[in-house]
mmCIF file of C-alpha atoms and ligand atoms in Angstrom:
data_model
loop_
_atom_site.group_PDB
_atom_site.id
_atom_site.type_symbol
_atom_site.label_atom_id
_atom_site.label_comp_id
_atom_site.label_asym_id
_atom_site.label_seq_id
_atom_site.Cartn_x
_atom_site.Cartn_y
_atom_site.Cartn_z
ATOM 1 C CA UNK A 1 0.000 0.000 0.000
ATOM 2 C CA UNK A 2 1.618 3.044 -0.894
ATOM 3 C CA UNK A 3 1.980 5.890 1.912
ATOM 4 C CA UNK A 4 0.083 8.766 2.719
ATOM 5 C CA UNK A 5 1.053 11.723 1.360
ATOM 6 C CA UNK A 6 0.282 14.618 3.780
ATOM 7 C CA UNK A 7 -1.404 17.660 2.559
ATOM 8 C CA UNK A 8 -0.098 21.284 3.794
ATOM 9 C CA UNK A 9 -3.360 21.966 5.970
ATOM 10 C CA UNK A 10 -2.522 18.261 7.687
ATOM 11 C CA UNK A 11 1.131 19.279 8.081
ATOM 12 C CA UNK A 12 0.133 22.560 9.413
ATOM 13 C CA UNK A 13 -1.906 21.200 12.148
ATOM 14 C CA UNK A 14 0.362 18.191 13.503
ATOM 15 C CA UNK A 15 3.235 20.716 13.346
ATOM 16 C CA UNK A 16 1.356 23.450 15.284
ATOM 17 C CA UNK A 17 2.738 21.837 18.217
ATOM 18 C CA UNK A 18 6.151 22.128 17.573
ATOM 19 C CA UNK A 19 6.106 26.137 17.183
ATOM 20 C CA UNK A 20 6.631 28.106 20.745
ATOM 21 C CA UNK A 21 3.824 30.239 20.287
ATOM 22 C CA UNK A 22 1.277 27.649 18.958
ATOM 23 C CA UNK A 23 -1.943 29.317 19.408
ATOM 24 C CA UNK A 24 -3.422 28.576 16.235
ATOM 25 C CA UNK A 25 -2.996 31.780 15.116
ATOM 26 C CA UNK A 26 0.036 30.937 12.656
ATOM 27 C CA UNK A 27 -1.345 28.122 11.643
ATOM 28 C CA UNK A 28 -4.565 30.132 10.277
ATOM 29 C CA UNK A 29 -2.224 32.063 9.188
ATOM 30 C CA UNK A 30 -0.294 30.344 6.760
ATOM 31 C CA UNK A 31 -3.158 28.475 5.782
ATOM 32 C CA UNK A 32 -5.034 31.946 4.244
ATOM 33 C CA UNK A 33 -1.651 32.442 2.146
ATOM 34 C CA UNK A 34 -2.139 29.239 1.111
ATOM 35 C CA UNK A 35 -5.265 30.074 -0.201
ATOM 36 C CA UNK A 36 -4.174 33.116 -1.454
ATOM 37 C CA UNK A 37 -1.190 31.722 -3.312
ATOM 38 C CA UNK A 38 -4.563 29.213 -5.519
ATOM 39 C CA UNK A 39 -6.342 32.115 -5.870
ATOM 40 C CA UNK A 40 -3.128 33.439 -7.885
ATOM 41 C CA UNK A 41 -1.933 30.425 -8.888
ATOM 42 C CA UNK A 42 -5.023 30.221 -10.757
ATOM 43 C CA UNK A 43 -4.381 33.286 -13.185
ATOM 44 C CA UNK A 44 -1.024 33.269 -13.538
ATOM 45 C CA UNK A 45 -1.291 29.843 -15.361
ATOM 46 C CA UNK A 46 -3.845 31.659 -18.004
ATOM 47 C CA UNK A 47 -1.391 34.489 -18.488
ATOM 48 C CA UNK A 48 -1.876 35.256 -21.752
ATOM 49 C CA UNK A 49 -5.167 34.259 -22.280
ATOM 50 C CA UNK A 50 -6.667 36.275 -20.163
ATOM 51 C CA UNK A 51 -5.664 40.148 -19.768
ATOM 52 C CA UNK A 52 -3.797 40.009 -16.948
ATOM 53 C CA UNK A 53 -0.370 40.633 -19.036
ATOM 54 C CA UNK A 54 1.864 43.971 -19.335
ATOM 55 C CA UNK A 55 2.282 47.075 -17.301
ATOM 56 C CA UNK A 56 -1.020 48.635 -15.673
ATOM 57 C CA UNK A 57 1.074 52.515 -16.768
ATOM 58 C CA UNK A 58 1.717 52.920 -13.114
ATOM 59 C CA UNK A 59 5.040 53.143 -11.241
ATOM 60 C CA UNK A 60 5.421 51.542 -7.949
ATOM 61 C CA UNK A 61 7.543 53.280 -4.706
ATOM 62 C CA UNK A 62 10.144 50.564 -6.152
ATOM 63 C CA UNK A 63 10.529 52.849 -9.506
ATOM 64 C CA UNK A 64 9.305 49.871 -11.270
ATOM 65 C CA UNK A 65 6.605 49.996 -14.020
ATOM 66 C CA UNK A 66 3.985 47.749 -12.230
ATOM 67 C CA UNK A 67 2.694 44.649 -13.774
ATOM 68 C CA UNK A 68 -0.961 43.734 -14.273
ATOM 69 C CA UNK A 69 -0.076 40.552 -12.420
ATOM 70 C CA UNK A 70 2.007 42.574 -9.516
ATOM 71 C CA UNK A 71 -1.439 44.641 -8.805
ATOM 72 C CA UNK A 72 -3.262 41.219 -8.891
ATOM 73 C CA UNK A 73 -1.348 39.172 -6.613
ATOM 74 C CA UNK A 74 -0.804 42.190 -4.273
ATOM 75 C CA UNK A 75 -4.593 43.007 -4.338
ATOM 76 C CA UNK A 76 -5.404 39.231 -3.941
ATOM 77 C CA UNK A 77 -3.178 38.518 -1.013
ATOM 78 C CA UNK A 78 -4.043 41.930 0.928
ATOM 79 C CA UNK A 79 -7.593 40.742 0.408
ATOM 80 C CA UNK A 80 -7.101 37.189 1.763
ATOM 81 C CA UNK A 81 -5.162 38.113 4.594
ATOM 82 C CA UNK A 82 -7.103 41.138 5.550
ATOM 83 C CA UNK A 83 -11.289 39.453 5.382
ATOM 84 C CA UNK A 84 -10.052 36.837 7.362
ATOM 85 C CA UNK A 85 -8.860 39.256 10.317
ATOM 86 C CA UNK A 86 -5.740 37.313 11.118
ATOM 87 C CA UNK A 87 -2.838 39.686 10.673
ATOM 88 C CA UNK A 88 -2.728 43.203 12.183
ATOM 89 C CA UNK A 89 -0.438 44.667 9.769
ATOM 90 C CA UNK A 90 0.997 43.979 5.983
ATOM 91 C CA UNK A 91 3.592 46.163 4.103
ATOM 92 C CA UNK A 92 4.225 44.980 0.549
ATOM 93 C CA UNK A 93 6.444 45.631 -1.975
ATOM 94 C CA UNK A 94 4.188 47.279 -4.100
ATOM 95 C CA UNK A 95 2.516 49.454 -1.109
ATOM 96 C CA UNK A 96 4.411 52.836 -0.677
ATOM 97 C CA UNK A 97 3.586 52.082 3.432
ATOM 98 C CA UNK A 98 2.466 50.120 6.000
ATOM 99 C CA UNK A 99 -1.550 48.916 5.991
ATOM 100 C CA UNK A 100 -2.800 48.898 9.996
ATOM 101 C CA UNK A 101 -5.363 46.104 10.103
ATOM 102 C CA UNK A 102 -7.690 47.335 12.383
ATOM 103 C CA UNK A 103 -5.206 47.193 15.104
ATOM 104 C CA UNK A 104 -6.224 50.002 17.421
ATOM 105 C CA UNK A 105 -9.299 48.433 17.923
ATOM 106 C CA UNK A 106 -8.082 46.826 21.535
ATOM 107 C CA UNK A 107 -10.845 43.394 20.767
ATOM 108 C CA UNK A 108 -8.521 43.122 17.851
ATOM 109 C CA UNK A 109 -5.912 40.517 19.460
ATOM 110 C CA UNK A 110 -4.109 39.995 16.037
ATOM 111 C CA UNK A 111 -0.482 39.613 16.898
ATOM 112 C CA UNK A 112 1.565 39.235 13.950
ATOM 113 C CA UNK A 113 2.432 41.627 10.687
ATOM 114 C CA UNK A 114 3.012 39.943 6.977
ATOM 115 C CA UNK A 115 5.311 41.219 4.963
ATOM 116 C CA UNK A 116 5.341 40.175 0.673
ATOM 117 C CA UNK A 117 6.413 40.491 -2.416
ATOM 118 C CA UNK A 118 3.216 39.303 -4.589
ATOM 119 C CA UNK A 119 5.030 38.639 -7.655
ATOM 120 C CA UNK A 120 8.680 38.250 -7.467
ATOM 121 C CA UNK A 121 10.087 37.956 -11.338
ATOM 122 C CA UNK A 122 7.831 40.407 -12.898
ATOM 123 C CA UNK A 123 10.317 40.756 -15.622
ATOM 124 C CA UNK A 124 9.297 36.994 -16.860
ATOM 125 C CA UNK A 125 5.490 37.374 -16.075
ATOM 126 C CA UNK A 126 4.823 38.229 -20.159
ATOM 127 C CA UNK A 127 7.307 35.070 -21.360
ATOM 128 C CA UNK A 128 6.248 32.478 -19.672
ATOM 129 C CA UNK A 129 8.789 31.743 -17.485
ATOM 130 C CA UNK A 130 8.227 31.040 -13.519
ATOM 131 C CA UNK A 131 7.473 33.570 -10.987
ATOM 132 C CA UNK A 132 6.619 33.919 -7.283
ATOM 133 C CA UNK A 133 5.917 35.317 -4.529
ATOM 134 C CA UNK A 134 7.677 35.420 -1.308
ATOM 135 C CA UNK A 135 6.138 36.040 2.061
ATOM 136 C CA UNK A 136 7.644 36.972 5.737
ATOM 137 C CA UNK A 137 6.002 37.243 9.088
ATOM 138 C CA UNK A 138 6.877 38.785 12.542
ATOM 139 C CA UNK A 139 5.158 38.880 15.895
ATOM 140 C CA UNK A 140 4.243 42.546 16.609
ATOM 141 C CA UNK A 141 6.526 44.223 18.902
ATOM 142 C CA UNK A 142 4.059 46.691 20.194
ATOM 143 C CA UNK A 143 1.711 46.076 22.128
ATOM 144 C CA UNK A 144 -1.681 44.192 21.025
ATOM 145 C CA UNK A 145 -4.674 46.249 20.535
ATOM 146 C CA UNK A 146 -2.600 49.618 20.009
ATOM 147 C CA UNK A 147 -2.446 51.125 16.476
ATOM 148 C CA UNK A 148 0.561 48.857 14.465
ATOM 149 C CA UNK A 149 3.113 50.981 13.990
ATOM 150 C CA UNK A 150 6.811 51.238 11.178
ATOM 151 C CA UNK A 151 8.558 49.463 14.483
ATOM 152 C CA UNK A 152 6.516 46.493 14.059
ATOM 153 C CA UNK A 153 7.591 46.049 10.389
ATOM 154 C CA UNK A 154 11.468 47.267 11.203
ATOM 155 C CA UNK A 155 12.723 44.424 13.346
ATOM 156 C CA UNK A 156 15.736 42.172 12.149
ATOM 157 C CA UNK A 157 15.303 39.362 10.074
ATOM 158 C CA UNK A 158 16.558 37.363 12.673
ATOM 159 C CA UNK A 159 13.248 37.804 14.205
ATOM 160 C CA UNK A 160 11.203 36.161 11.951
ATOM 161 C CA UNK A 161 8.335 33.687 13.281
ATOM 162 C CA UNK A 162 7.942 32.196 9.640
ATOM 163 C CA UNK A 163 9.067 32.831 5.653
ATOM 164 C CA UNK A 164 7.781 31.634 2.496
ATOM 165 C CA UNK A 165 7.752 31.762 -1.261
ATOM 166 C CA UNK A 166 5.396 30.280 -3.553
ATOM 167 C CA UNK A 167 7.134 29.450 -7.164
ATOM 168 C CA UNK A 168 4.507 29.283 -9.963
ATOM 169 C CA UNK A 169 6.713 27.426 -12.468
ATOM 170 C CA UNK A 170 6.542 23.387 -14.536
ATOM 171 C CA UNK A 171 4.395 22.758 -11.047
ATOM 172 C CA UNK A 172 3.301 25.292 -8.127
ATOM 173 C CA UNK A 173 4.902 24.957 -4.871
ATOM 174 C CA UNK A 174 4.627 26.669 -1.397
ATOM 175 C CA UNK A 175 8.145 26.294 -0.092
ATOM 176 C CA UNK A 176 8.135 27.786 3.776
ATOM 177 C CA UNK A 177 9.893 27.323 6.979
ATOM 178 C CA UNK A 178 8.428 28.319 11.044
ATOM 179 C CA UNK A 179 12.283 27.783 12.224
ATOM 180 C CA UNK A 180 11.961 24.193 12.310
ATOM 181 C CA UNK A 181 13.323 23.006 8.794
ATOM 182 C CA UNK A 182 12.255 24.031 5.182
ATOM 183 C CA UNK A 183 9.200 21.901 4.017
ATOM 184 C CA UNK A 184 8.305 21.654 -0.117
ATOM 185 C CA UNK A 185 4.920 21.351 -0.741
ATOM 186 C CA UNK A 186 3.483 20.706 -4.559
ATOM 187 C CA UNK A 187 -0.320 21.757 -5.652
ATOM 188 C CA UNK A 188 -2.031 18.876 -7.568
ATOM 189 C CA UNK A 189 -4.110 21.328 -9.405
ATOM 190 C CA UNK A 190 -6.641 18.510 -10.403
ATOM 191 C CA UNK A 191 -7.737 18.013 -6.042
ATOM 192 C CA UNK A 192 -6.917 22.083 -5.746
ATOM 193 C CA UNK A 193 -4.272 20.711 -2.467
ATOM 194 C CA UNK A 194 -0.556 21.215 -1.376
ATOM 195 C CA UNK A 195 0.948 18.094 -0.852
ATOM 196 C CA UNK A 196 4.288 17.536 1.276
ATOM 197 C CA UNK A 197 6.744 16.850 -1.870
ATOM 198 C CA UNK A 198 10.041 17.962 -0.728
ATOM 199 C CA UNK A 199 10.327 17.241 3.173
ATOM 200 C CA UNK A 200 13.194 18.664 5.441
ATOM 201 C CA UNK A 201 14.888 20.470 1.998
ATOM 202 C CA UNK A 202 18.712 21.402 2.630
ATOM 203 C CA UNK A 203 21.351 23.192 0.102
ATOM 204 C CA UNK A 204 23.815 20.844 -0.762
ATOM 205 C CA UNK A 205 27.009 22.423 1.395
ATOM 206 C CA UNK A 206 28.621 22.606 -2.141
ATOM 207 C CA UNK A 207 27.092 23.248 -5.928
ATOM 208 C CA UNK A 208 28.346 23.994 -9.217
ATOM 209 C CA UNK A 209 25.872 26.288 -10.276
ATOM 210 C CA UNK A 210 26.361 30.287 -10.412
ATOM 211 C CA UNK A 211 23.583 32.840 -10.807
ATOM 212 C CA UNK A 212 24.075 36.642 -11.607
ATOM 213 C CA UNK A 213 23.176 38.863 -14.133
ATOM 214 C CA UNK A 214 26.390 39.161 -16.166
ATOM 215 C CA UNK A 215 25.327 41.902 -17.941
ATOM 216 C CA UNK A 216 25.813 44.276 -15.040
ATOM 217 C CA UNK A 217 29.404 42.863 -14.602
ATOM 218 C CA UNK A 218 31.517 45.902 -15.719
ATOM 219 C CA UNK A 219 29.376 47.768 -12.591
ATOM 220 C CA UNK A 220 29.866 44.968 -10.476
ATOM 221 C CA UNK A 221 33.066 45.723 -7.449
ATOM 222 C CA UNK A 222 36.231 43.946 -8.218
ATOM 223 C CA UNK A 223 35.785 41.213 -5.809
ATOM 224 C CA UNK A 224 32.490 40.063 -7.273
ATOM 225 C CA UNK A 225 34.209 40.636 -10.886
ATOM 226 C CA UNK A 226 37.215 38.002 -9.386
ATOM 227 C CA UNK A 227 34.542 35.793 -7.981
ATOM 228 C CA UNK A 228 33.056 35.395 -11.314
ATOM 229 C CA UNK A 229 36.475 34.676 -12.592
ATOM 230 C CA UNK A 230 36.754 32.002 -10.488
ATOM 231 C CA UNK A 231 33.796 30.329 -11.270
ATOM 232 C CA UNK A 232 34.666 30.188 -14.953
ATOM 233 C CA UNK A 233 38.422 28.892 -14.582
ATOM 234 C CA UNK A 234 38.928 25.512 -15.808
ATOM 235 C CA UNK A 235 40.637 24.061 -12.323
ATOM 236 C CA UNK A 236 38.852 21.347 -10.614
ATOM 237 C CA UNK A 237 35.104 21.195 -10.626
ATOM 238 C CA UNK A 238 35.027 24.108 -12.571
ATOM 239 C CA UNK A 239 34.234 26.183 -14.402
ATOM 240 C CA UNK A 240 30.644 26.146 -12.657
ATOM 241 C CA UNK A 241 27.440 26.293 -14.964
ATOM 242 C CA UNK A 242 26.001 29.851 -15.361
ATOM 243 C CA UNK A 243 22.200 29.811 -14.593
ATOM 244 C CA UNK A 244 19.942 32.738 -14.028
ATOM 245 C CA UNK A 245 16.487 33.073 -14.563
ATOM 246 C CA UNK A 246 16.104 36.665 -13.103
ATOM 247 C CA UNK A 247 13.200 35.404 -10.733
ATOM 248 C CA UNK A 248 14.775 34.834 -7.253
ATOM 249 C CA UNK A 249 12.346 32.694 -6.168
ATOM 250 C CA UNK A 250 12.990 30.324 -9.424
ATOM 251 C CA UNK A 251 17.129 30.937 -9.014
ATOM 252 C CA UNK A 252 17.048 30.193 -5.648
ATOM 253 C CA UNK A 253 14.446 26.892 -5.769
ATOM 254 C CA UNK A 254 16.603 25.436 -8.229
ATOM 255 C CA UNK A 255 19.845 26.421 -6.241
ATOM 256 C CA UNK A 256 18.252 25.230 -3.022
ATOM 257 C CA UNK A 257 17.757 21.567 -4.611
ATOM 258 C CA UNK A 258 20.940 21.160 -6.767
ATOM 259 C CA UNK A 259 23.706 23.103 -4.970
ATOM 260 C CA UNK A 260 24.842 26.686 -5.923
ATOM 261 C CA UNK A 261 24.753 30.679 -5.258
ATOM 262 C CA UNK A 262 22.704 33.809 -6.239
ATOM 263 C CA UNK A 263 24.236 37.049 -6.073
ATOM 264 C CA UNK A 264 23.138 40.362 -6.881
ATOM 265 C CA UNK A 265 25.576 42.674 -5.669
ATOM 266 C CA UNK A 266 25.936 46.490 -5.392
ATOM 267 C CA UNK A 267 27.316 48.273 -8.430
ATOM 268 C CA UNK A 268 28.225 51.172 -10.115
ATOM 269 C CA UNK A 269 24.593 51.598 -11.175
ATOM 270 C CA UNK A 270 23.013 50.226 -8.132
ATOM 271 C CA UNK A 271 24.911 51.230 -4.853
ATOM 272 C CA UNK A 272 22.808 49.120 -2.427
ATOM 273 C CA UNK A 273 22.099 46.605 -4.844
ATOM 274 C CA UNK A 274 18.368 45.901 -6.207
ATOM 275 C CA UNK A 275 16.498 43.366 -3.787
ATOM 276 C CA UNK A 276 14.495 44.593 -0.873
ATOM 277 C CA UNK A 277 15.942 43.733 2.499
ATOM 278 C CA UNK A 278 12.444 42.683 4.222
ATOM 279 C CA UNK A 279 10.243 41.670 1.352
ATOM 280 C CA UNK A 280 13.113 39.273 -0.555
ATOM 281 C CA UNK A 281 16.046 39.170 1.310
ATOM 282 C CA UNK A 282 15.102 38.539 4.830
ATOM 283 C CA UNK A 283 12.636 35.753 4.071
ATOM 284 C CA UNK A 284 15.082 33.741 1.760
ATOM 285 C CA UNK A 285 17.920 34.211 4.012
ATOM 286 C CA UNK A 286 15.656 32.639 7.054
ATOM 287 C CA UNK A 287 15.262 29.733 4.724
ATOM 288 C CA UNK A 288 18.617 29.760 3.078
ATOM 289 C CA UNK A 289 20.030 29.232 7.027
ATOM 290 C CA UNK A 290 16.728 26.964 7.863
ATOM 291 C CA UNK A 291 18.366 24.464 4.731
ATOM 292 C CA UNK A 292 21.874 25.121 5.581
ATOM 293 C CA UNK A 293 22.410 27.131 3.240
ATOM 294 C CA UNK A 294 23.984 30.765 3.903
ATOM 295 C CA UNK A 295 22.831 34.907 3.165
ATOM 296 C CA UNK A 296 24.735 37.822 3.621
ATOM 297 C CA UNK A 297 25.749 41.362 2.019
ATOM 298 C CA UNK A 298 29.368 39.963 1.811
ATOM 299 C CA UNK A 299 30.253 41.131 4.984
ATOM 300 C CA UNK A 300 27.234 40.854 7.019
ATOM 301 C CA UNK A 301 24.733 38.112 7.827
ATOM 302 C CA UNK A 302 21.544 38.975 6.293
ATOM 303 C CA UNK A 303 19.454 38.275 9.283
ATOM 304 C CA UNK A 304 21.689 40.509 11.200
ATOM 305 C CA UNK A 305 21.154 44.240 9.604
ATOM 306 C CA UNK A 306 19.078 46.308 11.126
ATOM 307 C CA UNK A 307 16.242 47.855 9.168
ATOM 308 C CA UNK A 308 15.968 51.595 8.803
ATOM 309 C CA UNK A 309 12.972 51.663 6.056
ATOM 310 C CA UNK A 310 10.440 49.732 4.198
ATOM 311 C CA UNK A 311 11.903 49.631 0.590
ATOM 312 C CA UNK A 312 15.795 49.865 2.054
ATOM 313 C CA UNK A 313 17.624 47.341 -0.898
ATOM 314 C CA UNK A 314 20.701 45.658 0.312
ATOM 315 C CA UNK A 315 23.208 43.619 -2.032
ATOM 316 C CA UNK A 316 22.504 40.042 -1.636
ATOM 317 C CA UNK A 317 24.186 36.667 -1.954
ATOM 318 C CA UNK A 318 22.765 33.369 -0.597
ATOM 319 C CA UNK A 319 23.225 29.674 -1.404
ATOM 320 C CA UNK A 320 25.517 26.891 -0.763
ATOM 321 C CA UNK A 321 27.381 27.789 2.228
ATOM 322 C CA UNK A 322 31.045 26.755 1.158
ATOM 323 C CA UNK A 323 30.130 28.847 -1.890
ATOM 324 C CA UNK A 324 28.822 31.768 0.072
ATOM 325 C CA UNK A 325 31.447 31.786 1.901
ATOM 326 C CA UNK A 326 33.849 31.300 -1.157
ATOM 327 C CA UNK A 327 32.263 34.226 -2.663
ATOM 328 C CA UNK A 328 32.412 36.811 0.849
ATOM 329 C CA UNK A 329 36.311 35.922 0.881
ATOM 330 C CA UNK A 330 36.851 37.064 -3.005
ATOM 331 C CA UNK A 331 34.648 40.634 -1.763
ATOM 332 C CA UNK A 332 36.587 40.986 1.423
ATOM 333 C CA UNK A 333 39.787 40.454 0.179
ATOM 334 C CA UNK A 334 39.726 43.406 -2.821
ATOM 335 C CA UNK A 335 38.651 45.973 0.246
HETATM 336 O O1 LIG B 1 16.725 41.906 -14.272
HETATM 337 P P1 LIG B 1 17.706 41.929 -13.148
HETATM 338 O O2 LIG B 1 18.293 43.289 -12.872
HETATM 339 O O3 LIG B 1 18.751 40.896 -13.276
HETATM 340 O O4 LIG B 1 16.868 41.601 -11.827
HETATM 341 C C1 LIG B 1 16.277 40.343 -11.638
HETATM 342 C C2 LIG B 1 15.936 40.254 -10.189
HETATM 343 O O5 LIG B 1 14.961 41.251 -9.886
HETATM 344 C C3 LIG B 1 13.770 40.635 -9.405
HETATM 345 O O6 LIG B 1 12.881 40.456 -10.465
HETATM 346 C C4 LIG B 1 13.198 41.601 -8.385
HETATM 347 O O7 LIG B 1 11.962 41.185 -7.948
HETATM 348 P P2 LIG B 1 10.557 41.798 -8.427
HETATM 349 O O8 LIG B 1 10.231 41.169 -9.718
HETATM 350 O O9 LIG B 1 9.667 41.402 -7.310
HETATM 351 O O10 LIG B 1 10.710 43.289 -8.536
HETATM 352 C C5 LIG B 1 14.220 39.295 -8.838
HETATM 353 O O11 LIG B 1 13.225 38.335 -8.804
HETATM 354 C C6 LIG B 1 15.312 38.906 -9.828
HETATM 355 O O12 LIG B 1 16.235 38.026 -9.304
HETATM 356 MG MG1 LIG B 2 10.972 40.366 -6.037
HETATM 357 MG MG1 LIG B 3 7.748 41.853 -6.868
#
């Protein structure tokens, strides 16, 4: 007889337990972005058909010409999150601030604050290549019932309760971790449910794969420029294979699975670097560490920077550890 395959709603429950603050709350939680993340799910695999494709002609806080599909998925998961009364705060990538919940109302007991980026990979949304959407949540550090304020949504990464991403790709998966290990679970869109695919994923301590956009490299510091270098020299198990899909949830999944690194460093063009520190950064890097796997700036553990604003970008490199750490030497060393 072949085994039982647990859904996501049966692993949420029978690992309730094992979280510190198991109250249910979480768990309700994470099961409304799960629902979210169908709702989406569902119209991102009819892009094309449907006219959810191209720019809506506005320009998000990012700078970014907004996607049909970003306004969708950031619309949808608000929605979700905010009928079912179970977060007191969100802040989104494509929100210039913070949304309060309804949390000066004291009867509103809603302790923790979600923070997303709907669509990650907008870039690919029109070409058919995967996308996602990564999700990060903190308890609220002041107190409950009291209006949610930018301190709530400013804590460390290293604070996180849970992270997520959801990649909408060959199959959809809702990838997350609660600080207990990274769980992979696939959609069988025929029965509409999550099933626990990938248990207990870890990066391989080692990979051969590289991911960066190349075309930035005569911006990139020297230290990134020698890492690269390295990479491609034919010595040992290299030269590594070059992969980037320019969706960090997709570069990452794949990374995550078969060993290797993502880096998008600062540069001439982009001081800071381009990913946001709480919507992208902080949530990968909990799961990067949650799968053994390793995030920092190049000098600085991800998890460890101390947010000063909602959109702050910080340069970003996570993966493999040996290769992380690989890759912070070559930065370090060119200072
Ligand atoms: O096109 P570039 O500059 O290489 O940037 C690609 C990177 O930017 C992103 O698309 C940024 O995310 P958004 O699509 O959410 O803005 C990452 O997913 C991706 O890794
Ligand atoms: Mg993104
Ligand atoms: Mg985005």
């Amino acid at each position: 007889m072949s085994h039982k395959i647990q859904t996501l709603g049966e692993f949420i429950i029978e690992n309730q337990a094992a979280f510190k603050y198991s109250s249910g709350e979480l768990s309700r939680l994470i099961n409304s972005i799960r629902l979210a993340a169908k709702v989406v799910n569902h119209e991102v695999n009819k892009a094309g058909l449907v006219d959810i494709i191209g720019a809506v002609g506005d320009t998000n806080i990012q700078g970014e010409d907004q996607q049909k599909l970003d306004v969708y998925a950031n619309e949808k998961f608000i929605q979700t999150l905010t009928k079912r009364n179970i977060v007191c705060g969100i802040a989104s990538e494509e929100e210039d601030d913070f949304i309060a919940i309804n949390s000066q109302d004291e009867n509103h007991q809603n302790k923790y604050v979600v923070l997303i980026d709907p669509l990650d990979g907008s870039s690919n949304i029109d070409v058919n290549v995967s996308v996602g959407t990564i999700f990060s949540i903190y308890r609220r550090i002041t107190p409950v019932g009291t209006p949610v304020t930018l301190k709530d949504f400013l804590q460390k990464g290293s604070q996180q309760v849970a992270a997520g991403y959801i990649v909408y790709g060959t199959s959809t998966m809702l990838v997350y971790t609660t600080g207990a290990g990274v769980n992979g679970f696939t959609l069988n869109p025929a029965i509409g449910s999550f099933y626990l695919s990938h248990p207990n994923m870890k990066f391989p301590l080692d990979g051969n794969i590289y991911s960066i956009n190349e075309g930035n490299y005569s911006h990139f510091p020297q230290g990134v420029k020698n890492y690269i270098k390295y990479c491609q020299e034919e010595e040992g198990d290299r030269p590594y294979t070059s992969r980037y899909i320019g969706s960090l949830v997709s570069d990452f999944h794949r990374n995550m699975i078969k060993g290797g690194i993502y880096i998008y460093p600062q540069s001439s063009k982009n001081p800071n670097g381009k990913l946001r520190l709480l919507y992208e950064c902080n949530p990968m890097a909990f799961l990067a560490e949650q799968a053994n796997g390793k995030a920092s700036d190049g000098f600085t553990r991800i998890l460890d920077i101390q947010p000063i604003e909602l959109h702050q970008r910080v340069p970003f490199i996570c993966g493999s550890k040996n290769m992380v750490e690989k890759a912070e030497a070559f930065m370090q060393k060119t200072l």
